Coordinates of C-alpha atoms and ligand atoms in Angstrom, one line a residue:
M1 CA -10.8 -6.0 -4.8
K2 CA -10.9 -9.4 -3.2
T3 CA -14.0 -11.6 -3.5
S4 CA -14.9 -14.5 -1.4
W5 CA -16.8 -17.8 -1.9
L6 CA -18.8 -16.8 1.2
P7 CA -21.7 -14.6 0.3
I8 CA -20.8 -11.1 1.6
E9 CA -23.4 -8.4 1.3
Q10 CA -22.5 -5.4 -0.8
G11 CA -21.5 -2.6 1.6
S12 CA -20.7 -4.9 4.5
D13 CA -18.3 -3.5 7.0
F14 CA -16.6 -6.8 7.1
S15 CA -15.0 -7.3 3.7
L16 CA -12.3 -9.8 2.9
E17 CA -9.8 -6.8 3.2
N18 CA -11.0 -6.1 6.7
L19 CA -10.9 -9.3 8.9
P20 CA -11.2 -7.7 12.3
F21 CA -10.6 -9.8 15.4
G22 CA -13.0 -10.3 18.3
V23 CA -14.0 -12.7 21.0
F24 CA -17.4 -14.4 21.0
K25 CA -19.4 -17.2 22.4
T26 CA -22.4 -19.3 21.2
E27 CA -24.6 -21.7 23.0
G28 CA -22.5 -24.6 24.1
L29 CA -19.1 -23.1 23.2
T30 CA -16.7 -21.4 25.5
P31 CA -15.5 -17.9 24.7
R32 CA -13.0 -17.9 21.8
A33 CA -11.4 -15.7 19.1
G34 CA -13.1 -15.0 15.9
V35 CA -12.9 -12.9 12.8
A36 CA -15.8 -11.1 11.2
L37 CA -16.4 -11.8 7.5
G38 CA -19.6 -10.5 6.0
G39 CA -22.5 -11.7 8.1
Y40 CA -20.4 -14.5 9.6
V41 CA -17.9 -15.1 12.4
I42 CA -15.0 -17.3 11.5
D43 CA -14.2 -19.5 14.6
L44 CA -10.4 -19.3 14.8
S45 CA -10.3 -21.9 17.5
A46 CA -12.2 -24.4 15.4
L47 CA -10.1 -23.5 12.3
Y48 CA -6.9 -24.0 14.3
S49 CA -8.2 -27.4 15.6
S50 CA -9.0 -28.5 12.0
G51 CA -5.3 -28.5 11.2
L52 CA -5.8 -26.1 8.2
M53 CA -3.6 -23.5 9.9
N54 CA -0.7 -25.8 10.3
G55 CA 2.5 -24.1 9.1
I56 CA 1.7 -20.6 10.0
G57 CA 3.8 -20.7 13.1
I58 CA 1.4 -21.0 16.0
S59 CA 2.3 -23.8 18.3
N60 CA -0.8 -24.0 20.5
N61 CA -4.4 -23.0 20.2
V62 CA -4.2 -19.4 21.4
F63 CA -7.6 -18.8 20.0
N64 CA -9.4 -20.9 22.5
K65 CA -9.2 -18.2 25.2
P66 CA -11.5 -15.6 26.5
Y67 CA -9.2 -12.7 25.5
L68 CA -7.0 -12.0 22.5
N69 CA -4.0 -10.9 24.6
D70 CA -2.1 -14.2 24.2
F71 CA -2.6 -14.2 20.4
I72 CA -1.5 -10.5 20.2
A73 CA 1.6 -11.4 22.2
L74 CA 2.8 -13.6 19.4
G75 CA 3.7 -10.5 17.4
K76 CA 2.9 -8.7 14.2
P77 CA 4.3 -11.3 11.8
V78 CA 1.8 -13.8 13.3
W79 CA -1.1 -11.4 13.1
Q80 CA -0.2 -10.8 9.5
A81 CA 0.2 -14.5 8.8
V82 CA -3.3 -15.2 10.1
R83 CA -4.7 -12.3 8.1
S84 CA -3.0 -13.5 5.0
F85 CA -4.1 -17.2 5.6
L86 CA -7.7 -16.1 6.0
Q87 CA -7.6 -14.0 2.9
T88 CA -6.4 -17.0 0.9
M89 CA -8.7 -19.5 2.6
F90 CA -11.9 -17.5 1.9
E91 CA -10.8 -16.2 -1.5
K92 CA -13.2 -17.1 -4.3
E93 CA -11.0 -19.7 -6.1
N94 CA -9.8 -21.5 -2.9
T95 CA -11.6 -24.8 -2.4
S96 CA -9.7 -26.2 0.7
L97 CA -12.5 -25.2 3.1
K98 CA -15.2 -24.3 0.6
D99 CA -15.9 -27.9 -0.4
N100 CA -15.9 -29.3 3.1
D101 CA -19.4 -28.8 4.5
N102 CA -18.6 -30.7 7.7
L103 CA -15.8 -28.3 8.5
I104 CA -17.7 -25.2 7.4
K105 CA -20.5 -26.1 9.8
H106 CA -18.0 -25.7 12.7
I107 CA -15.9 -22.9 11.5
V108 CA -18.3 -20.5 9.8
I109 CA -21.0 -19.2 12.2
P110 CA -23.8 -16.8 11.3
M111 CA -23.2 -13.6 13.2
K112 CA -26.7 -13.5 14.6
E113 CA -26.0 -16.7 16.5
V114 CA -23.1 -15.3 18.5
Q115 CA -22.7 -13.1 21.5
M116 CA -19.7 -10.8 21.3
L117 CA -17.6 -10.4 24.4
M118 CA -14.9 -8.0 25.6
P119 CA -12.0 -8.9 23.2
I120 CA -9.1 -7.7 25.3
Q121 CA -8.2 -7.9 28.9
V122 CA -7.5 -4.2 29.2
R123 CA -4.3 -3.6 31.2
D124 CA -4.2 0.2 31.5
Y125 CA -6.4 2.8 29.9
T126 CA -5.3 6.3 28.8
D127 CA -7.6 8.9 27.3
F128 CA -6.1 11.7 25.2
Y129 CA -7.7 15.0 24.3
S130 CA -6.5 15.3 20.8
S131 CA -9.2 17.1 18.8
E132 CA -8.6 20.8 18.5
E133 CA -12.2 21.4 17.7
H134 CA -13.4 19.6 20.8
A135 CA -10.9 21.2 23.1
T136 CA -11.7 24.6 21.7
N137 CA -15.5 24.1 22.0
V138 CA -15.2 22.9 25.6
G139 CA -12.7 25.6 26.4
I140 CA -15.1 28.3 25.1
M141 CA -17.9 27.0 27.2
F142 CA -15.9 26.7 30.4
R143 CA -13.3 29.5 30.1
G144 CA -14.4 31.8 27.3
K145 CA -13.2 32.4 23.8
E146 CA -9.9 34.1 24.7
N147 CA -8.7 31.2 26.8
A148 CA -10.3 28.3 25.0
L149 CA -7.1 26.3 24.4
M150 CA -4.7 26.0 27.4
P151 CA -1.1 27.2 26.7
N152 CA 0.2 23.6 26.5
W153 CA -2.4 22.2 24.1
K154 CA -0.5 22.7 20.8
H155 CA 2.8 21.6 22.3
L156 CA 1.8 18.2 23.6
P157 CA -1.0 15.6 23.3
V158 CA -2.8 16.2 26.6
G159 CA -4.1 13.0 28.2
Y160 CA -4.9 11.4 31.6
H161 CA -4.9 7.9 33.0
G162 CA -8.4 6.4 33.2
R163 CA -9.9 3.3 34.7
A164 CA -9.6 0.0 32.9
S165 CA -12.0 -2.0 35.0
S166 CA -15.1 -0.2 33.7
I167 CA -14.4 -0.6 30.0
V168 CA -17.3 -2.7 28.7
I169 CA -18.4 -4.3 25.5
S170 CA -21.0 -2.8 23.2
G171 CA -24.6 -3.7 24.3
T172 CA -23.8 -3.4 28.0
N173 CA -26.4 -1.1 29.6
I174 CA -25.2 1.6 31.9
H175 CA -26.9 2.9 35.0
R176 CA -26.9 6.7 35.3
P177 CA -24.1 7.6 37.7
K178 CA -24.7 9.4 41.0
G179 CA -22.4 11.8 42.7
Q180 CA -21.8 15.3 43.8
I181 CA -23.1 18.0 41.6
R182 CA -23.4 21.8 42.1
P183 CA -26.2 23.1 40.0
D184 CA -26.1 26.5 41.6
D185 CA -22.7 28.1 42.0
N186 CA -24.0 30.1 45.0
L187 CA -25.1 27.1 47.0
P188 CA -23.2 24.0 48.3
P189 CA -23.1 20.8 46.2
V190 CA -25.9 18.2 46.3
F191 CA -25.8 14.4 46.0
S192 CA -27.9 13.4 42.9
P193 CA -28.1 11.2 39.9
S194 CA -26.2 13.0 37.1
R195 CA -28.5 15.5 35.2
Q196 CA -26.0 16.0 32.4
M197 CA -25.3 12.5 31.1
D198 CA -23.3 12.6 27.9
F199 CA -21.4 10.5 25.4
E200 CA -18.0 11.1 23.8
L201 CA -17.4 10.0 20.3
E202 CA -13.9 8.5 20.3
M203 CA -11.8 5.8 18.8
A204 CA -9.2 3.8 20.8
F205 CA -6.1 1.8 19.8
I206 CA -4.8 -1.3 21.5
I207 CA -1.2 -1.9 22.3
G208 CA 0.2 -5.0 20.6
K209 CA 3.8 -4.8 21.6
S210 CA 5.1 -4.1 25.1
T211 CA 8.1 -2.0 26.2
N212 CA 10.3 -2.1 29.2
L213 CA 10.2 0.5 32.0
G214 CA 12.5 3.3 31.0
D215 CA 12.2 2.8 27.2
S216 CA 10.7 5.4 24.9
V217 CA 9.0 4.8 21.5
S218 CA 9.7 7.1 18.6
T219 CA 6.9 8.4 16.3
Q220 CA 8.6 6.2 13.6
E221 CA 8.4 3.0 15.7
A222 CA 5.0 3.8 17.3
E223 CA 2.7 2.0 14.9
E224 CA 4.6 -1.2 15.3
H225 CA 3.2 -1.2 18.9
I226 CA -0.4 -0.9 17.8
F227 CA -2.5 -4.0 17.2
G228 CA -5.7 -2.3 16.0
M229 CA -8.6 0.0 16.7
V230 CA -12.1 0.1 18.0
I231 CA -14.9 2.6 18.4
F232 CA -14.9 4.0 21.9
N233 CA -17.8 5.8 23.7
D234 CA -16.4 7.5 26.7
W235 CA -19.5 8.1 28.7
S236 CA -19.3 11.3 30.7
A237 CA -21.4 12.9 33.5
R238 CA -20.8 16.6 32.8
D239 CA -22.1 18.0 36.1
I240 CA -20.0 15.6 38.2
Q241 CA -17.0 16.3 36.0
K242 CA -17.5 20.1 36.2
W243 CA -17.5 20.1 40.0
E244 CA -14.6 17.6 40.6
Y245 CA -12.1 18.2 37.8
V246 CA -10.1 21.1 39.2
P247 CA -7.2 20.6 40.1
L248 CA -6.5 17.0 39.2
G249 CA -8.7 16.3 36.3
P250 CA -11.4 13.7 35.4
F251 CA -12.4 11.1 38.1
L252 CA -16.0 10.0 38.9
G253 CA -17.5 11.9 36.0
K254 CA -15.7 9.5 33.7
N255 CA -14.7 6.3 35.4
F256 CA -18.2 4.7 35.7
A257 CA -18.1 3.3 32.1
S258 CA -16.7 3.4 28.6
S259 CA -18.1 1.2 25.9
V260 CA -16.1 -0.4 23.0
S261 CA -17.1 -2.0 19.7
P262 CA -16.4 -5.7 19.6
W263 CA -14.3 -6.0 16.5
I264 CA -10.7 -4.8 16.5
V265 CA -9.7 -3.6 13.0
T266 CA -6.0 -4.1 12.4
M267 CA -3.6 -1.4 11.2
D268 CA -3.0 -3.5 8.0
A269 CA -6.7 -3.3 7.2
L270 CA -6.6 0.5 7.7
A271 CA -3.5 1.1 5.6
P272 CA -5.3 2.1 2.4
F273 CA -7.1 4.9 4.4
R274 CA -4.0 6.8 5.6
T275 CA -4.3 10.5 5.1
E276 CA -2.5 13.7 5.9
G277 CA -3.1 15.3 9.3
P278 CA -3.8 18.9 10.1
A279 CA -0.8 21.3 9.9
Q280 CA 0.8 21.7 13.3
E281 CA 1.6 25.3 14.2
P282 CA 3.7 26.1 16.2
E283 CA 6.3 23.5 15.2
V284 CA 6.3 20.6 17.7
L285 CA 9.4 19.5 19.6
P286 CA 11.7 17.0 17.8
Y287 CA 10.3 13.9 19.7
L288 CA 6.8 14.7 18.4
Q289 CA 7.8 15.3 14.8
Y290 CA 6.8 12.6 12.3
E291 CA 7.1 11.6 8.7
G292 CA 4.4 10.3 6.4
N293 CA 0.6 10.1 6.7
K294 CA -0.3 9.1 10.2
N295 CA -4.0 10.2 10.2
F296 CA -6.8 7.9 9.0
D297 CA -9.9 8.7 7.0
I298 CA -12.5 7.0 9.2
C299 CA -16.1 8.2 8.9
L300 CA -17.8 8.4 12.3
E301 CA -21.5 8.7 13.1
V302 CA -23.6 9.0 16.3
Q303 CA -27.2 8.2 16.6
L304 CA -29.5 8.9 19.6
Q305 CA -32.5 6.7 20.1
P306 CA -35.2 7.2 22.8
E307 CA -37.0 4.0 23.9
N308 CA -39.3 2.6 21.1
V309 CA -38.5 5.4 18.7
E310 CA -36.5 5.4 15.5
P311 CA -32.9 6.6 16.0
V312 CA -31.8 10.0 14.6
T313 CA -28.3 10.8 13.5
I314 CA -26.9 13.7 15.6
S315 CA -23.3 13.8 14.5
R316 CA -21.1 13.0 11.5
S317 CA -17.4 13.3 12.2
N318 CA -14.1 11.8 11.0
H319 CA -11.0 10.4 12.7
K320 CA -8.8 12.4 10.3
Y321 CA -9.7 15.7 12.1
L322 CA -7.5 14.7 15.1
Y323 CA -4.7 17.3 15.6
W324 CA -2.4 14.8 17.4
N325 CA -2.0 11.4 15.7
M326 CA -1.6 8.0 17.4
A327 CA 2.2 7.9 16.7
Q328 CA 2.6 11.3 18.5
Q329 CA 0.4 10.1 21.3
L330 CA 2.5 7.0 21.9
A331 CA 5.8 8.9 21.6
H332 CA 4.6 11.4 24.2
H333 CA 3.1 8.7 26.4
T334 CA 6.5 6.9 26.6
V335 CA 8.9 9.9 26.4
N336 CA 9.4 9.8 30.2
G337 CA 10.0 6.0 30.2
C338 CA 6.5 4.9 31.0
N339 CA 6.2 1.3 29.9
L340 CA 3.5 -0.2 27.5
S341 CA 1.7 -3.5 28.1
I342 CA -0.1 -5.7 25.6
G343 CA -3.8 -4.9 26.0
D344 CA -3.4 -1.3 27.0
M345 CA -6.1 0.8 25.5
M346 CA -5.5 4.4 24.4
A347 CA -8.5 6.5 23.4
S348 CA -8.3 9.6 21.2
G349 CA -10.5 12.0 23.1
T350 CA -13.7 13.2 21.7
I351 CA -13.4 13.7 17.9
S352 CA -15.3 16.8 16.9
G353 CA -15.1 18.2 13.3
P354 CA -15.0 21.8 12.2
T355 CA -18.8 22.2 11.7
E356 CA -21.7 22.0 14.1
D357 CA -23.0 18.7 12.6
A358 CA -19.7 17.1 13.3
F359 CA -19.5 17.7 17.1
G360 CA -18.7 14.6 19.1
S361 CA -20.6 15.1 22.4
M362 CA -24.1 16.3 23.5
L363 CA -22.3 19.1 25.5
E364 CA -21.2 20.6 22.1
I365 CA -24.1 19.5 19.9
A366 CA -26.7 21.1 22.2
W367 CA -24.1 23.8 23.2
K368 CA -24.3 23.5 27.0
G369 CA -28.1 23.0 26.9
T370 CA -28.9 26.0 24.7
K371 CA -29.6 24.2 21.4
P372 CA -31.9 21.2 22.0
V373 CA -31.8 18.3 19.5
T374 CA -35.2 17.0 18.2
M375 CA -35.8 13.2 18.4
A376 CA -37.9 11.3 15.9
D377 CA -41.0 11.5 18.2
G378 CA -40.7 15.2 18.6
S379 CA -39.1 15.1 22.1
K380 CA -36.1 17.3 22.8
R381 CA -32.7 16.4 24.2
V382 CA -29.9 18.5 25.6
F383 CA -28.3 15.6 27.4
I384 CA -29.1 11.8 27.4
Q385 CA -32.3 10.8 29.2
D386 CA -33.0 7.5 30.9
N387 CA -33.6 4.6 28.5
D388 CA -32.0 6.5 25.6
T389 CA -29.6 4.5 23.5
V390 CA -26.5 5.9 21.9
I391 CA -25.2 4.2 18.7
M392 CA -21.8 5.0 17.2
K393 CA -20.6 3.7 13.8
A394 CA -17.3 3.9 12.1
W395 CA -16.2 2.9 8.6
C396 CA -13.6 3.6 5.9
E397 CA -14.7 3.6 2.2
K398 CA -12.8 4.3 -1.0
E399 CA -13.3 3.1 -4.6
G400 CA -15.7 0.3 -3.6
L401 CA -13.4 -0.9 -0.8
R402 CA -15.1 -0.8 2.6
V403 CA -13.4 -1.5 6.0
G404 CA -15.8 -1.0 8.8
F405 CA -15.9 -1.3 12.6
G406 CA -19.6 -2.2 13.0
E407 CA -21.0 -0.2 15.9
V408 CA -20.9 0.4 19.7
I409 CA -24.3 0.6 21.4
G410 CA -25.2 1.5 24.9
K411 CA -28.3 2.4 26.8
I412 CA -28.6 4.6 29.8
L413 CA -30.8 3.0 32.5
P414 CA -32.2 5.0 35.5
A415 CA -29.8 5.5 38.4
K416 CA -29.8 2.6 40.9
P417 CA -31.9 3.4 44.0
Ligands
CA1 CA1 -12.8 11.3 26.8

């Protein structure tokens, strides 16, 4: 394992093998790109200006920008060169930066002094529905056990196009959405703040290589188009969703907000955590077939925290449970010639595991309101109440190596008057 001359706490999400990219600002500094290392943020713009990065093939300071899109556009060899440069620069024996206190002061910033910002200008947002357990649970609740999975579900990764404008950075508070709901099926709908506010435990990947309209990406090529991943909370208003979703699918029940974690973990950092996916039966069509391990062993956790109360963990799941992997999702997304842009965000869909303690939404955890969850103060929840905070964490761990995503936090405020 790599060790650094920077003091990195044991068990930190941000080891020298991780080096996730984000965008931050501090007092007096404009938004810029950074990399997380232990409890510090490495200011890539300052590092670039210092001249230490000369020779890695970047001709202007793409880090001095409010989004990572321009850096990402330089391509995978450049992402890898920066990663490799940083691993060398901060490696224990390397003294080129270590012994220069004046430079360190500008380049190495304590994480508690920075504010993290939306790292990507999101071009388009797609949400898949790729967890068999989640699709089955929701299907049972809405259609009964016999028709839980729709006939297409095991033949293609179901998805829909969401709204990019309302994807927000962790820490952004969300007002409870209002809309049409129909609490009584025998009465007309009413206009109301949502009474069934929920989260969805998801992860999203970010497109790092574009395609032309008309082109398709194979499962083999797909990962070349992925820059990295974040934790994704796809906030959902179940009562609005239930009334509106037939026949065209999710709309106002979903598009008021989704929250992302600030650090984008690259596919190179995730490589040691590849694992086999679930067996796919029936056999999928040739364009969805793949070779090798395309799932990732990423531990996921959800906590729910009422105001001024300790959080409780209400779910423990794993990204590896996904039935459809990212390569299949991308192959399907582009099979009709739909083009990809740098900065597109593709979310997994709620990631539920096989057991009740691994369910990825309140809808499933409290099973449509029938199994309340107890908070640390003794109060009960079947959905999210005003001033509750949802915290999601994700990390990979193996033989002492830890590559983590940090967390995504969001609080539900009362509906606007
Ligand atoms: Ca979703």
